[in-house]
Short mmCIF file of C-alpha atoms and ligand atoms in Angstrom, two decimals:
data_model
loop_
_atom_site.label_atom_id
_atom_site.label_comp_id
_atom_site.label_asym_id
_atom_site.label_seq_id
_atom_site.Cartn_x
_atom_site.Cartn_y
_atom_site.Cartn_z
CA MET A 9 122.73 73.29 92.57
CA PRO A 10 121.19 75.21 89.62
CA GLU A 11 123.54 75.88 86.76
CA THR A 12 124.09 79.53 85.99
CA THR A 13 125.24 81.14 82.79
CA PRO A 14 128.40 83.22 83.14
CA TYR A 15 127.60 86.90 83.44
CA PRO A 16 129.91 89.67 82.23
CA LEU A 17 132.44 91.10 84.63
CA PRO A 18 132.02 94.77 85.54
CA SER A 19 135.05 95.66 83.46
CA ASP A 20 133.13 94.63 80.34
CA GLU A 21 131.73 97.41 78.21
CA TRP A 22 128.69 98.86 79.97
CA SER A 23 126.40 101.63 78.87
CA PRO A 24 122.89 102.68 79.89
CA GLN A 25 121.76 100.80 76.75
CA SER A 26 123.81 97.63 77.12
CA TRP A 27 120.87 95.83 78.76
CA ARG A 28 119.28 95.79 75.30
CA ASN A 29 121.65 92.98 74.25
CA ARG A 30 120.16 90.65 76.83
CA ASP A 31 116.84 89.04 77.54
CA ALA A 32 114.63 91.50 79.39
CA ALA A 33 111.90 89.82 81.44
CA GLN A 34 108.62 91.54 82.31
CA GLN A 35 108.79 94.27 79.66
CA PRO A 36 105.55 95.66 78.19
CA ASP A 37 104.72 94.86 74.63
CA TRP A 38 104.68 98.48 73.38
CA PRO A 39 102.43 98.41 70.32
CA ASP A 40 103.91 101.48 68.63
CA ALA A 41 107.72 101.34 68.41
CA ALA A 42 108.07 104.83 66.96
CA ASP A 43 105.98 106.34 69.75
CA TYR A 44 108.01 104.39 72.33
CA ASP A 45 111.35 105.61 70.93
CA ALA A 46 110.16 109.21 70.68
CA THR A 47 108.91 109.11 74.27
CA LEU A 48 112.22 107.81 75.60
CA LYS A 49 114.05 110.47 73.64
CA GLU A 50 111.88 113.15 75.20
CA LEU A 51 112.33 111.68 78.68
CA SER A 52 116.09 111.55 78.28
CA GLY A 53 116.07 115.32 77.82
CA TYR A 54 114.15 115.95 81.07
CA PRO A 55 115.98 116.97 84.25
CA PRO A 56 117.04 114.16 86.59
CA LEU A 57 114.73 113.63 89.59
CA VAL A 58 117.59 113.17 92.04
CA PHE A 59 121.20 114.30 92.14
CA ALA A 60 124.06 111.76 92.14
CA GLY A 61 125.50 113.27 95.33
CA GLU A 62 122.27 112.38 97.13
CA SER A 63 122.57 108.76 96.04
CA ARG A 64 126.13 108.72 97.36
CA ALA A 65 124.89 110.12 100.69
CA LEU A 66 122.32 107.32 100.82
CA THR A 67 125.03 104.73 100.11
CA ASN A 68 126.89 106.13 103.12
CA ALA A 69 123.82 105.98 105.31
CA LEU A 70 123.15 102.39 104.21
CA GLY A 71 126.81 101.62 104.89
CA GLY A 72 125.97 102.42 108.50
CA VAL A 73 123.16 99.85 108.32
CA ALA A 74 125.50 97.24 106.82
CA ASP A 75 127.88 97.88 109.76
CA GLY A 76 125.12 97.44 112.34
CA ARG A 77 125.01 101.11 113.36
CA ALA A 78 121.64 102.03 111.86
CA PHE A 79 118.30 100.49 110.86
CA LEU A 80 116.54 100.66 107.49
CA LEU A 81 112.82 101.38 107.17
CA GLN A 82 111.68 101.02 103.55
CA ALA A 83 107.95 101.49 103.20
CA GLY A 84 105.15 102.62 100.95
CA ASP A 85 102.68 101.53 98.34
CA CYS A 86 102.76 98.27 96.45
CA ALA A 87 101.94 100.37 93.40
CA GLU A 88 101.42 104.11 93.25
CA SER A 89 98.40 105.28 91.30
CA PHE A 90 97.75 108.10 88.85
CA GLU A 91 94.34 108.48 90.49
CA ALA A 92 95.37 108.61 94.17
CA PHE A 93 97.60 111.60 93.52
CA SER A 94 97.05 114.44 95.96
CA ALA A 95 98.83 116.40 98.65
CA ASP A 96 96.73 114.58 101.25
CA SER A 97 97.73 111.15 100.06
CA ILE A 98 101.44 112.05 100.01
CA ARG A 99 101.22 113.67 103.45
CA GLU A 100 99.43 110.69 105.01
CA ARG A 101 102.02 108.23 103.68
CA LEU A 102 104.81 110.47 104.92
CA LYS A 103 103.19 110.81 108.36
CA VAL A 104 103.10 107.09 108.96
CA ILE A 105 106.71 106.65 107.80
CA LEU A 106 107.82 109.44 110.16
CA GLN A 107 105.81 107.91 113.02
CA MET A 108 107.35 104.50 112.49
CA ALA A 109 110.83 106.00 112.17
CA VAL A 110 110.47 107.96 115.39
CA VAL A 111 109.26 104.87 117.25
CA LEU A 112 112.24 102.87 115.98
CA THR A 113 114.82 105.61 116.55
CA TYR A 114 113.60 106.49 120.04
CA SER A 115 113.09 102.92 121.22
CA VAL A 116 116.27 101.43 119.82
CA GLY A 117 118.64 104.38 119.97
CA VAL A 118 120.14 104.04 116.50
CA PRO A 119 119.40 106.20 113.43
CA THR A 120 116.62 105.01 111.12
CA VAL A 121 117.35 105.33 107.41
CA LYS A 122 113.95 106.20 105.90
CA VAL A 123 113.29 105.11 102.31
CA GLY A 124 109.85 105.46 100.72
CA ARG A 125 108.40 103.21 98.05
CA ILE A 126 107.28 106.51 96.63
CA ALA A 127 107.75 108.98 93.76
CA GLY A 128 108.28 106.33 91.07
CA GLN A 129 106.75 103.02 92.16
CA PHE A 130 104.54 102.70 89.08
CA ALA A 131 105.52 99.43 87.36
CA LYS A 132 104.54 95.89 88.37
CA PRO A 133 105.84 92.47 87.33
CA ARG A 134 103.11 89.93 86.56
CA SER A 135 103.02 86.15 86.66
CA SER A 136 101.29 86.05 83.27
CA ASN A 137 101.41 88.34 80.22
CA THR A 138 97.67 88.15 79.81
CA GLU A 139 94.58 87.90 81.95
CA THR A 140 91.46 86.02 80.88
CA VAL A 141 88.01 86.94 82.22
CA ASP A 142 84.87 85.22 80.91
CA GLY A 143 86.76 83.96 77.87
CA VAL A 144 88.19 87.39 77.02
CA GLU A 145 92.00 87.56 76.99
CA LEU A 146 93.71 90.94 77.48
CA PRO A 147 97.23 92.08 78.41
CA SER A 148 97.84 92.04 82.17
CA PHE A 149 97.85 95.29 84.14
CA ARG A 150 101.53 96.28 84.58
CA GLY A 151 101.17 99.44 86.65
CA HIS A 152 100.17 102.98 85.71
CA LEU A 153 103.54 103.56 84.05
CA VAL A 154 102.41 101.11 81.36
CA ASN A 155 98.62 100.71 81.14
CA ASP A 156 95.38 100.97 83.12
CA ILE A 157 93.73 98.54 85.49
CA ASP A 158 90.20 98.39 83.97
CA PHE A 159 89.48 95.21 82.10
CA SER A 160 89.04 96.58 78.58
CA ALA A 161 91.22 96.43 75.49
CA ALA A 162 91.63 100.22 75.50
CA ALA A 163 92.68 100.36 79.17
CA ARG A 164 95.14 97.50 78.91
CA LEU A 165 96.94 98.85 75.86
CA PRO A 166 100.50 99.94 76.84
CA VAL A 167 100.84 103.67 76.16
CA PRO A 168 104.38 105.17 76.14
CA GLY A 169 103.05 108.61 77.13
CA ARG A 170 102.30 107.12 80.55
CA MET A 171 106.04 107.16 81.23
CA LEU A 172 106.02 110.96 80.93
CA ARG A 173 103.08 111.14 83.30
CA ALA A 174 104.87 108.84 85.77
CA TYR A 175 107.92 111.10 85.57
CA ASN A 176 105.82 114.20 86.21
CA GLN A 177 103.93 112.66 89.12
CA SER A 178 107.23 111.46 90.59
CA ALA A 179 108.68 114.96 90.30
CA ALA A 180 105.67 116.55 92.00
CA THR A 181 105.60 113.89 94.72
CA LEU A 182 109.31 114.20 95.41
CA ASN A 183 108.96 117.98 95.51
CA LEU A 184 106.33 117.76 98.24
CA VAL A 185 108.30 115.12 100.16
CA ARG A 186 111.31 117.42 100.11
CA ALA A 187 109.20 120.40 101.16
CA PHE A 188 107.64 118.49 104.06
CA THR A 189 110.85 116.90 105.30
CA THR A 190 112.97 120.05 105.19
CA GLY A 191 110.33 122.73 105.65
CA GLY A 192 109.20 122.03 109.20
CA PHE A 193 106.67 119.22 108.90
CA ALA A 194 109.22 116.60 110.02
CA ASP A 195 110.41 118.75 112.95
CA LEU A 196 110.58 116.58 116.07
CA SER A 197 108.50 119.15 117.97
CA ARG A 198 105.62 118.12 115.68
CA VAL A 199 105.77 114.49 116.66
CA HIS A 200 102.19 114.63 118.05
CA GLN A 201 100.78 115.99 114.82
CA TRP A 202 101.81 112.93 112.83
CA ASN A 203 99.33 110.85 114.79
CA GLN A 204 96.17 110.67 112.74
CA GLN A 205 92.68 110.97 114.15
CA PHE A 206 91.64 107.38 113.54
CA VAL A 207 94.90 106.10 115.00
CA ALA A 208 95.11 108.41 118.02
CA THR A 209 92.15 106.83 119.80
CA SER A 210 93.43 103.26 119.36
CA PRO A 211 95.79 101.40 121.76
CA GLU A 212 98.68 101.80 119.27
CA GLY A 213 97.88 105.50 119.00
CA ARG A 214 97.86 105.98 122.78
CA ARG A 215 101.16 104.15 123.07
CA TYR A 216 102.51 106.49 120.43
CA GLU A 217 101.21 109.55 122.33
CA GLN A 218 103.19 108.43 125.38
CA LEU A 219 106.35 108.09 123.35
CA ALA A 220 105.73 111.51 121.79
CA ASN A 221 105.35 112.99 125.29
CA GLU A 222 108.72 111.54 126.23
CA ILE A 223 110.30 113.06 123.13
CA ASP A 224 108.78 116.45 124.06
CA ARG A 225 110.34 116.17 127.49
CA ALA A 226 113.71 115.21 126.02
CA LEU A 227 113.59 118.24 123.72
CA ARG A 228 112.73 120.55 126.64
CA PHE A 229 115.53 118.99 128.66
CA MET A 230 118.03 119.66 125.89
CA GLU A 231 116.81 123.24 125.62
CA ALA A 232 117.09 123.72 129.37
CA CYS A 233 120.67 122.51 129.15
CA GLY A 234 121.44 125.28 126.70
CA LEU A 235 121.28 123.21 123.55
CA ASP A 236 119.26 125.57 121.45
CA HIS A 237 117.04 123.18 119.61
CA GLU A 238 116.10 125.90 117.12
CA THR A 239 119.62 125.88 115.72
CA VAL A 240 120.18 122.14 115.45
CA PRO A 241 119.03 121.22 111.93
CA ALA A 242 118.95 117.49 112.69
CA LEU A 243 115.99 118.04 115.00
CA HIS A 244 114.04 119.96 112.36
CA GLN A 245 114.62 117.91 109.26
CA ALA A 246 114.59 114.29 108.25
CA ASP A 247 115.98 112.60 105.17
CA VAL A 248 113.34 110.56 103.39
CA TRP A 249 114.81 108.90 100.30
CA THR A 250 112.90 107.57 97.29
CA SER A 251 112.91 104.08 95.79
CA HIS A 252 111.05 101.82 93.39
CA GLU A 253 111.45 98.56 91.50
CA ALA A 254 113.40 99.45 88.34
CA LEU A 255 111.35 97.21 86.08
CA VAL A 256 110.70 98.98 82.79
CA LEU A 257 114.26 99.39 81.58
CA GLY A 258 113.58 101.92 78.82
CA TYR A 259 112.25 104.35 81.43
CA GLU A 260 115.23 103.78 83.73
CA GLU A 261 117.71 104.07 80.86
CA ALA A 262 116.24 107.42 79.83
CA LEU A 263 116.76 108.80 83.35
CA THR A 264 120.30 107.45 83.71
CA ARG A 265 122.86 110.24 83.61
CA ARG A 266 126.60 110.61 83.96
CA ASP A 267 127.55 112.51 87.09
CA SER A 268 129.65 115.51 86.12
CA LEU A 269 131.64 115.35 89.37
CA THR A 270 132.78 111.72 89.21
CA GLY A 271 132.03 110.59 85.65
CA ASP A 272 129.98 107.69 87.07
CA TRP A 273 126.52 106.72 85.84
CA TYR A 274 123.50 107.09 88.11
CA ASP A 275 119.89 106.11 87.57
CA CYS A 276 118.40 109.47 88.52
CA SER A 277 114.78 108.23 88.63
CA ALA A 278 115.16 107.61 92.40
CA HIS A 279 117.81 107.57 95.12
CA THR A 280 117.79 103.78 95.16
CA VAL A 281 116.13 101.12 92.99
CA TRP A 282 115.70 97.38 93.40
CA ILE A 283 115.53 94.29 91.18
CA GLY A 284 112.59 92.01 91.72
CA GLU A 285 112.63 88.27 92.37
CA ARG A 286 111.27 87.72 88.85
CA THR A 287 113.94 89.73 87.01
CA ARG A 288 117.19 88.95 88.81
CA GLN A 289 118.55 86.35 86.33
CA LEU A 290 122.33 86.68 86.36
CA ASP A 291 122.54 86.85 82.56
CA GLY A 292 119.41 88.97 82.19
CA ALA A 293 118.90 92.57 81.14
CA HIS A 294 118.07 93.89 84.62
CA MET A 295 121.32 92.60 86.12
CA GLU A 296 123.18 94.11 83.19
CA PHE A 297 121.58 97.51 83.80
CA PHE A 298 122.03 97.41 87.57
CA ARG A 299 125.70 96.47 87.59
CA GLY A 300 126.59 99.72 85.81
CA ILE A 301 124.65 102.26 87.84
CA ARG A 302 126.30 103.62 90.98
CA ASN A 303 123.16 104.10 93.08
CA PRO A 304 122.71 101.96 96.13
CA VAL A 305 120.68 99.01 94.82
CA GLY A 306 118.45 96.32 96.26
CA CYS A 307 117.71 92.79 95.18
CA LYS A 308 114.76 90.67 96.30
CA ILE A 309 115.55 87.14 97.41
CA GLY A 310 112.83 84.49 97.49
CA PRO A 311 112.66 81.17 99.36
CA THR A 312 114.22 79.10 96.58
CA ALA A 313 117.46 81.09 96.28
CA SER A 314 120.58 79.04 97.00
CA ALA A 315 123.63 80.37 98.81
CA ASP A 316 125.69 80.09 95.60
CA GLU A 317 123.14 82.08 93.66
CA VAL A 318 123.14 84.83 96.29
CA LEU A 319 126.95 84.97 96.30
CA GLU A 320 126.94 85.36 92.53
CA LEU A 321 124.44 88.21 92.89
CA CYS A 322 126.73 89.90 95.41
CA GLU A 323 129.75 89.53 93.11
CA ALA A 324 127.84 90.85 90.11
CA LEU A 325 126.25 93.80 91.87
CA ASN A 326 128.94 94.74 94.36
CA PRO A 327 132.34 93.48 93.16
CA GLY A 328 134.01 96.39 94.99
CA ARG A 329 132.37 95.31 98.27
CA VAL A 330 131.24 98.82 99.07
CA PRO A 331 129.18 98.86 102.29
CA GLY A 332 125.73 100.27 101.54
CA ARG A 333 125.85 99.55 97.81
CA LEU A 334 123.80 96.36 98.06
CA THR A 335 120.69 95.58 100.09
CA LEU A 336 119.39 92.01 99.98
CA ILE A 337 115.66 92.06 100.61
CA THR A 338 114.52 88.59 101.66
CA ARG A 339 110.87 87.60 101.09
CA MET A 340 110.65 83.99 102.15
CA GLY A 341 107.33 83.55 103.91
CA ALA A 342 106.86 83.05 107.65
CA ASP A 343 107.29 79.27 107.40
CA ALA A 344 110.48 79.28 105.34
CA ILE A 345 112.37 82.18 106.90
CA THR A 346 114.27 80.62 109.80
CA ASP A 347 115.70 77.69 107.86
CA GLY A 348 115.91 79.50 104.53
CA LEU A 349 117.79 82.57 105.69
CA ARG A 350 120.54 81.14 107.90
CA PRO A 351 122.60 79.45 105.11
CA LEU A 352 122.47 82.68 103.12
CA LEU A 353 123.62 84.79 106.07
CA ARG A 354 126.48 82.41 106.68
CA ALA A 355 127.63 82.23 103.04
CA VAL A 356 127.51 85.99 102.48
CA THR A 357 129.30 86.72 105.77
CA ASP A 358 131.99 84.10 105.11
CA ALA A 359 132.59 85.59 101.65
CA GLY A 360 133.15 88.99 103.27
CA HIS A 361 130.33 90.77 101.42
CA PRO A 362 129.06 93.82 103.32
CA VAL A 363 125.32 93.76 102.61
CA VAL A 364 122.30 95.32 104.24
CA TRP A 365 119.87 92.55 105.14
CA ALA A 366 116.27 93.72 104.92
CA CYS A 367 113.16 91.67 105.64
CA ASP A 368 110.20 91.95 103.27
CA PRO A 369 107.56 90.14 105.34
CA MET A 370 104.78 90.92 102.85
CA HIS A 371 105.32 89.07 99.59
CA GLY A 372 105.91 85.58 100.97
CA ASN A 373 102.71 85.75 103.01
CA THR A 374 100.06 86.68 100.46
CA PHE A 375 97.01 84.47 99.97
CA THR A 376 93.49 84.66 98.62
CA ALA A 377 90.87 84.88 101.35
CA PRO A 378 87.56 82.96 101.01
CA SER A 379 85.98 86.27 99.94
CA GLY A 380 88.28 86.12 96.90
CA ARG A 381 90.39 89.08 98.00
CA LYS A 382 94.17 88.96 98.01
CA THR A 383 95.30 89.51 101.58
CA ARG A 384 97.95 88.98 104.25
CA HIS A 385 97.60 88.30 107.94
CA PHE A 386 99.28 90.65 110.40
CA ASP A 387 100.41 87.63 112.46
CA ALA A 388 102.21 86.03 109.49
CA ILE A 389 103.93 89.35 108.73
CA LEU A 390 105.06 89.58 112.33
CA ALA A 391 106.10 85.92 112.37
CA GLU A 392 108.34 86.41 109.35
CA ILE A 393 109.99 89.43 110.99
CA ALA A 394 110.49 87.47 114.22
CA GLY A 395 112.05 84.61 112.22
CA PHE A 396 114.28 87.11 110.46
CA PHE A 397 115.56 88.43 113.82
CA GLU A 398 115.99 84.91 115.14
CA ALA A 399 118.10 83.85 112.15
CA HIS A 400 120.31 86.92 112.53
CA ARG A 401 120.74 86.35 116.25
CA ALA A 402 121.76 82.74 115.58
CA GLU A 403 124.31 83.76 112.95
CA GLY A 404 125.61 86.85 114.75
CA THR A 405 124.62 89.19 111.90
CA TRP A 406 122.76 92.51 112.03
CA PRO A 407 119.06 92.44 111.10
CA GLY A 408 119.39 95.59 109.03
CA GLY A 409 115.84 96.57 108.33
CA VAL A 410 112.31 95.98 107.11
CA HIS A 411 110.67 96.57 103.73
CA VAL A 412 106.89 96.87 104.01
CA GLU A 413 103.83 97.81 101.97
CA LEU A 414 101.64 100.29 103.79
CA THR A 415 99.46 103.34 103.54
CA GLY A 416 98.62 105.97 106.11
CA ASP A 417 94.93 105.57 105.33
CA ASP A 418 92.32 103.61 107.23
CA VAL A 419 92.07 100.80 104.67
CA THR A 420 90.99 97.20 105.30
CA GLU A 421 93.36 95.13 103.18
CA CYS A 422 95.43 93.04 105.64
CA LEU A 423 93.79 90.75 108.19
CA GLY A 424 94.38 90.85 111.94
CA GLY A 425 96.20 93.50 113.94
CA ALA A 426 94.92 95.01 117.17
CA GLU A 427 91.51 95.79 115.66
CA ASP A 428 91.46 92.18 114.40
CA LEU A 429 90.22 92.69 110.86
CA LEU A 430 88.39 89.65 109.50
CA ASP A 431 87.74 88.44 105.98
CA ASP A 432 84.25 89.97 106.15
CA ASP A 433 85.80 93.38 106.88
CA LEU A 434 88.05 93.38 103.81
CA GLY A 435 85.26 94.70 101.60
CA LEU A 436 84.83 97.86 103.72
CA ARG A 437 87.77 99.85 102.35
CA TYR A 438 89.82 97.61 100.08
CA GLU A 439 91.45 100.27 97.92
CA THR A 440 94.78 98.88 96.74
CA MET A 441 95.50 98.63 93.03
CA CYS A 442 97.81 95.73 93.64
CA ASP A 443 98.92 94.00 96.87
CA PRO A 444 97.20 94.47 100.26
CA ARG A 445 98.83 97.13 102.45
CA LEU A 446 99.02 97.62 106.21
CA ASN A 447 96.81 100.49 107.35
CA GLY A 448 97.99 103.29 109.64
CA ARG A 449 97.20 101.43 112.88
CA GLN A 450 98.74 98.16 111.72
CA SER A 451 101.87 100.01 110.56
CA LEU A 452 102.35 101.76 113.88
CA ASP A 453 101.73 98.54 115.76
CA LEU A 454 104.35 96.85 113.57
CA ALA A 455 106.91 99.58 114.35
CA PHE A 456 106.46 99.00 118.10
CA ARG A 457 106.84 95.23 117.66
CA VAL A 458 109.94 95.61 115.47
CA ALA A 459 111.46 97.98 118.05
CA GLU A 460 110.87 95.36 120.76
CA LEU A 461 112.52 92.64 118.66
CA LEU A 462 115.46 94.92 117.89
CA ARG A 463 116.01 95.77 121.53
CA ALA A 464 115.98 92.10 122.40
CA SER A 465 118.46 91.17 119.68
N1 LIG B 507 117.11 114.22 111.59
C1 LIG B 507 117.01 113.03 112.40
C2 LIG B 507 116.63 111.84 111.50
O1 LIG B 507 116.28 112.04 110.36
C3 LIG B 507 116.01 113.21 113.55
C4 LIG B 507 114.60 113.45 113.08
C5 LIG B 507 114.03 114.64 112.79
C6 LIG B 507 113.61 112.44 112.88
N2 LIG B 507 112.72 114.46 112.43
C7 LIG B 507 112.46 113.11 112.46
C8 LIG B 507 113.60 111.05 113.04
C9 LIG B 507 111.28 112.40 112.15
C10 LIG B 507 112.46 110.37 112.72
C11 LIG B 507 111.31 111.03 112.29
O2 LIG B 507 116.69 110.72 111.90
MN1 MN B 508 103.71 94.18 96.22
#
């Protein structure tokens, strides 16, 4: 059993700055302290991106997932990019999330809580502070919030002004997401239009068309029965919430505000944020920051986590045992999931902690292909999800949701799937700045498979 340092109880003095008294892993080495401080000061005067009441509504929705009455779909980019910033790119990502959500909701018959890795997913943890190429050592790329990906000293220099740009891009992205999801684009009568050209002609796409036809019929049926579908807002709008890994704590601190209605603190950079596997030390700065914000929060759990460690995380992050406050996102790898997850499910259930269990089938299944590209195989992703469902069935717990990296575009980054992408194909359209993402077809295929597993569980 690993020894853990005692962490402060939630009654201890907390402030948006109190994380500064602890060790903060994975923080950029900002070269100009004055510039950094001035940037945070400016940011702290900007309007919040989300409203605390929205975060409370999301906690409620996730409470439904914790109780087994809803399913969580959390999906989007590994890392958002300052370059791939356009209405088209936002719309395509939204389309695939809506498609997957409609497949899950229609096939399983429970609401799908839709959370994007979007409008703020700009910072990445790295295994090493520096990267060496041909004898040249430079700081690692930490996401567009911090520096640039090109391998040059100028590009890799952390620039505080990037935080302002990340804020602005998040604001514009969130604005379009809100416009699309409330302005008619997410209306269920448009279910056919979310199917993209390159997907529509594939087997997954045809299967989706059939499901969309059934939804059309159901809508006409309801109308014929006198239920005026024009006046039922739930059929016209969808909630799509935002999320990212809250990694760079200065940025998160600057966007943390006290809610005037309740007096509670909320990190208003997104509706929900998560702590990564690399930064969840119980006595670390990220835990300190997270315990004081009232947003629903997530925590990644890797294959080496012990039941005791996970219980301590639950106590630290959700001492009030509020359903929906805490989502545990397991990322174990297809081989480790069945044996690794069951003891955790048992311990957390026995302790009476109401958590949302989400399966991240991506990060435990990454490897370098012979071509040298970082990839994942569709079959391993599916196998981890199947193992996740199996473990929950065995323990009598609810497999709350999935957390996946995807894009709506026709990229070639993950192997396998119905079109059976091979290593040789990866070079065709390998566009990710960070981890390999499922493309539109693979994502839709995954939604159908997850729906089948859910129905069987
Ligand atoms: N409002 C419901 C929901 O968000 C139904 C709905 C409307 C929906 N548009 C959607 C569901 C698009 C999934 C996708 O769940
Ligand atoms: Mn990733």
